[in-house]
Amino acid sequence: MKNKKQNKNALNPTDPFCGFASLRWWLLAVAVVWVLNSILPDLMGPYYFQILILAGINVILAVSLNLVNGFTGQFSMGHAGFMSVGGYISAYITTQLIVSHPEIMNDAILGSAVFVGSLLLGGLGATCTGYLVGLPSLRLRGDYLAIVTLGFGEIIRVVFLNMDAVGGARGLSGIMQFSSFGWVFTLAIFTVFTVWRVVHSAQGRVLLSIREDEIAATAMGVNTTQGKVRAFAMGAFFAGVAGGLFAHYLTIMSPGTFDFNRSFEIIIMVVLGGMGSISGSVVAAVLLTSLKEALRPLQQLTGVDLRMVIYSLVLITMMLARPSGIFGTREIGDIYRDWRAGKAPKDAKKLKASTPSKGGAA
Amino acid sequence: MSEFFQYVINGLSQGGTYALVALGYTMVFGILQLINFAHGEVYMLGAFTGLYTLRFFGARIVEFYNLALSVGADQASTTVAILTAITVIVISMITCATVGYFVERLAYRPLRNSPRINLLITAVGVSLFFQYSGQLIFGSSPQPYPDLFENLESWTFGSDENLLVINPLQVFVFVTAITLMLILRHVIFNTRLGRAMRAVSFSHELSSLMGIPTNRIITATFMIGSSLAGAAGVMVGMTYPKVEPLMGSLPGLKAFCAAVLGGIGNVTGAVLGSFILGLAEAFLSGYGAPTYKDALAFTILILILLVKPSGLLGVHRTEKV
């Protein structure tokens, strides 16, 4: 019974990615991250290292937004808002503790423990706000979620702007830089792993059914509102964690950092990579983070955020020409499989039959 | 007490411009079920059209009306100012209708049969494209708007403690907004085009079976909505004498909130919701918390979605398979 629920790909013994769903590969990846953590900062220049860290944070954001926008088919535009909730909560906790208990924060192990705890609390705070925002708007059919989440981003900005405890308009500074390569990528792997497992679980099938046809899903007895709110709250959780990582990397938080453009950046990562493709989001997040830096000279030349002009044009042409994004709803594993099937036409039929076909564009 | 009336006046003037923008949102939503995010940017383009018209042709328009009304060039009369403002508004409305036509034709029509989320993403893309290419073309710093009504004195009532100031510009904005709304109401309820629009918003398939050119009606709806946004842009530019390429996004979203408050898809509701929002914002910034002003519209939106999702005047429609 349990096997039936799992993705067929994961059980296909001829598939080199069959172990992808098993825990030990993920643990191995985490181990590799921590080994790299000790050598990478010296190996790379600080500039490229920073891009790498930001790419890792963007991977968390894009993959978690994909759960809402790609797999559930809802359109959230407030990811930066949840990011700021998580970031402010975790940064507030650590900055308060530095003042009251400096001995804890300066201890390597205890400090890291507090840091991870604050990230979790930030994530939970974001989840709660996500639940509050999601419940009224997700009950309704249609695009209300888009505008409510957009408005929520504005509300949260105004609230932080007026909140003296977190510095108001000046922002919150003096945050310790805890976000190392190791933490960022461990949490990125954790995000990808969790989203992967959720999408390939019974709960994930609920989300896909909502995306494909909400009315049919309701008719089959799926509680669509509950499914949507769960996906939304979970996406908010990871956005909050990413916000915490972001705060503890930049060491400063200001309300203006998390404006609509930030949400939009994450949206375009999801859309470009393919709504409904986790590996697509990862690839697009890395690609666009690098592109942002590559475009920096051009931006200094014109004095305008030229990147947004390019992004918006990419988005429009993408919707007109290839609405499914680079990967569509497929994963890198599927593409590799097809490519191998193309190389060895004998297996092609067998392999194709074992791949569950997913319907059309997201 | 006079404070109160002052806020009412400010709120009504602000509400009038919200209403013009909200009407475009509600019309497009009614007919396509699409939140046209680019609508706020059409409003921005309207303001800039007005700005450049006034900057390059303003003097000539004034001169023309001076000649036509045979008054001396040194006497800048009220009539000339009002006529010039109306001319600029009409030019801006025509430009914005053209922009609306091209946006609908190039970005939205090819996606008519694709999933709604794709249409929504395109709308967001179009909106950002206008915002940032606007920064490239117009420059990102705010630009001052020529004041047509500078020679006119404000009407003041009451004594020093109970001073009530009515700016003629506010009256002009309010009256123009109401006039445009009445014209729109006439178009929607008393003309063939309006009947076709109502039919298409009811059902695309049925109305095309009845011989209504659905695509053309949708384009016309976009053009009418965009022209109203253009008028609002000029009037806001004149009231807050600074315009910048990002000015459209926040008022645009607020106007959408107002449309939802009144009942999305409902023309009267959009106007009602906009005046409520304008008044609420004026009172909030007047009595205490001006820094929270920008969050008010969205708070109202979330509350109305919780309590009465169909809006104040909206009718709940069940979804059919």
XYZ file of C-alpha atoms in Angstrom, chain B residues 93-290:
198
model
C -7.244 59.378 -22.403
C -6.710 58.785 -26.118
C -3.060 57.824 -25.573
C -3.957 55.458 -22.771
C -6.722 53.859 -24.797
C -4.123 53.168 -27.497
C -1.757 51.685 -24.911
C -4.595 49.550 -23.571
C -5.372 48.362 -27.093
C -1.802 47.242 -27.716
C -1.398 45.611 -24.309
C -4.563 43.591 -24.862
C -3.683 42.716 -28.433
C -0.034 41.757 -27.921
C 0.059 40.328 -24.411
C -3.392 39.147 -23.365
C -5.216 38.037 -26.489
C -2.691 35.327 -27.467
C -3.304 33.810 -24.046
C -7.095 33.896 -24.197
C -7.376 30.110 -24.007
C -4.425 29.324 -21.758
C -4.697 28.760 -17.999
C -5.550 31.857 -15.998
C -2.330 31.742 -14.014
C -0.359 32.309 -17.237
C -2.462 35.366 -17.976
C -1.832 36.647 -14.460
C 1.931 36.175 -14.784
C 1.863 38.023 -18.107
C -0.044 40.865 -16.475
C 2.600 41.135 -13.759
C 5.289 41.048 -16.446
C 3.641 43.821 -18.455
C 3.285 45.918 -15.313
C 6.966 45.604 -14.417
C 7.993 46.172 -17.991
C 6.192 49.531 -18.000
C 7.582 50.478 -14.602
C 11.195 49.868 -15.447
C 11.249 50.862 -19.087
C 9.455 53.975 -17.813
C 12.460 54.601 -15.595
C 14.718 54.198 -18.620
C 12.707 56.609 -20.755
C 11.392 59.190 -18.277
C 14.201 58.912 -15.728
C 13.628 57.557 -12.250
C 13.517 60.825 -10.320
C 10.143 62.507 -9.647
C 9.273 65.327 -12.027
C 7.230 68.393 -11.132
C 3.838 68.849 -12.771
C 2.948 72.254 -14.185
C 0.241 73.848 -12.078
C -2.610 75.020 -14.265
C -4.630 76.326 -11.364
C -1.866 78.308 -9.687
C -3.564 81.636 -10.322
C -6.797 80.555 -8.749
C -7.340 81.201 -5.102
C -8.658 78.566 -2.782
C -12.062 79.134 -1.310
C -11.860 79.545 2.416
C -14.739 79.344 4.815
C -14.900 80.171 8.479
C -12.518 81.969 10.778
C -8.999 81.125 11.905
C -9.759 78.227 14.220
C -12.461 76.847 12.012
C -10.808 77.250 8.673
C -12.086 75.176 5.784
C -10.037 75.308 2.605
C -11.438 74.094 -0.684
C -8.945 73.946 -3.462
C -10.523 74.579 -6.893
C -8.374 71.746 -8.208
C -10.036 69.335 -5.797
C -13.432 70.460 -6.994
C -12.322 70.099 -10.601
C -11.002 66.566 -9.956
C -14.171 65.550 -8.183
C -16.503 66.984 -10.813
C -14.514 65.525 -13.726
C -14.391 62.120 -12.076
C -18.137 62.117 -11.469
C -18.813 63.274 -15.032
C -16.650 60.522 -16.500
C -18.388 57.968 -14.302
C -21.808 59.138 -15.445
C -20.671 58.900 -19.079
C -19.392 55.387 -18.406
C -22.655 54.449 -16.764
C -24.502 55.687 -19.801
C -22.229 53.692 -22.118
C -22.622 50.490 -20.129
C -26.349 50.590 -19.542
C -27.768 52.532 -22.489
C -25.749 51.667 -25.573
C -25.316 48.681 -27.836
C -21.638 48.441 -26.894
C -22.514 48.406 -23.213
C -25.100 45.705 -23.692
C -22.522 43.642 -25.590
C -20.020 44.190 -22.780
C -22.481 43.001 -20.170
C -23.312 39.985 -22.321
C -19.665 39.045 -22.811
C -18.969 39.344 -19.095
C -21.864 36.978 -18.509
C -20.565 34.317 -20.869
C -18.044 34.433 -23.698
C -19.407 31.374 -25.495
C -23.060 32.334 -25.346
C -22.468 35.889 -26.491
C -20.313 34.802 -29.403
C -23.117 32.395 -30.366
C -25.464 35.382 -30.373
C -23.232 37.084 -32.900
C -21.387 39.428 -30.571
C -17.785 39.980 -31.700
C -16.330 38.895 -28.331
C -12.723 39.826 -29.046
C -13.629 43.281 -30.246
C -15.800 43.905 -27.194
C -12.982 42.816 -24.867
C -10.588 45.164 -26.651
C -13.116 47.975 -26.319
C -13.439 47.269 -22.590
C -9.680 47.485 -22.192
C -9.575 50.737 -24.103
C -12.371 52.339 -22.075
C -10.835 51.208 -18.776
C -7.393 52.422 -19.822
C -8.701 55.806 -20.898
C -10.316 56.310 -17.484
C -6.999 55.406 -15.839
C -5.317 57.959 -18.093
C -7.720 60.669 -16.929
C -7.045 59.705 -13.322
C -3.306 59.883 -13.986
C -3.481 63.465 -15.216
C -5.669 64.545 -12.311
C -3.431 62.910 -9.711
C -0.422 64.479 -11.410
C -2.055 67.895 -11.036
C -3.094 67.312 -7.425
C 0.209 65.884 -6.173
C 2.488 67.863 -8.366
C 5.116 65.134 -8.784
C 5.103 62.159 -11.124
C 7.508 59.237 -11.351
C 7.518 55.899 -13.206
C 6.740 53.843 -10.101
C 3.792 56.011 -9.055
C 1.238 53.656 -10.574
C 1.746 50.442 -8.707
C 0.518 51.365 -5.227
C -2.564 53.447 -6.208
C -3.351 50.773 -8.781
C -3.402 48.049 -6.154
C -5.367 50.235 -3.769
C -7.929 50.875 -6.469
C -8.199 47.150 -6.973
C -8.829 46.747 -3.236
C -11.538 49.377 -3.541
C -13.087 47.471 -6.442
C -13.144 44.287 -4.358
C -14.611 46.201 -1.441
C -17.481 47.402 -3.598
C -17.908 44.051 -5.309
C -15.610 43.203 -8.170
C -17.266 43.283 -11.561
C -19.825 45.788 -10.320
C -19.417 49.313 -11.696
C -21.395 51.101 -8.988
C -19.605 49.032 -6.370
C -16.214 50.146 -7.645
C -17.205 53.795 -7.266
C -18.679 53.225 -3.805
C -15.651 51.244 -2.635
C -13.279 53.904 -3.942
C -15.020 56.720 -2.088
C -15.071 54.649 1.109
C -11.368 53.947 0.726
C -10.544 57.571 -0.077
C -12.456 58.808 2.965
C -10.988 56.115 5.227
C -7.469 57.020 4.166
C -8.098 60.719 4.667
C -9.455 60.111 8.180
C -6.651 57.724 9.081
C -3.935 60.149 8.071
C -5.861 63.060 9.574
C -6.617 61.501 12.934
C -3.359 60.013 14.038
C -1.691 57.353 12.011
C -0.499 58.651 8.636
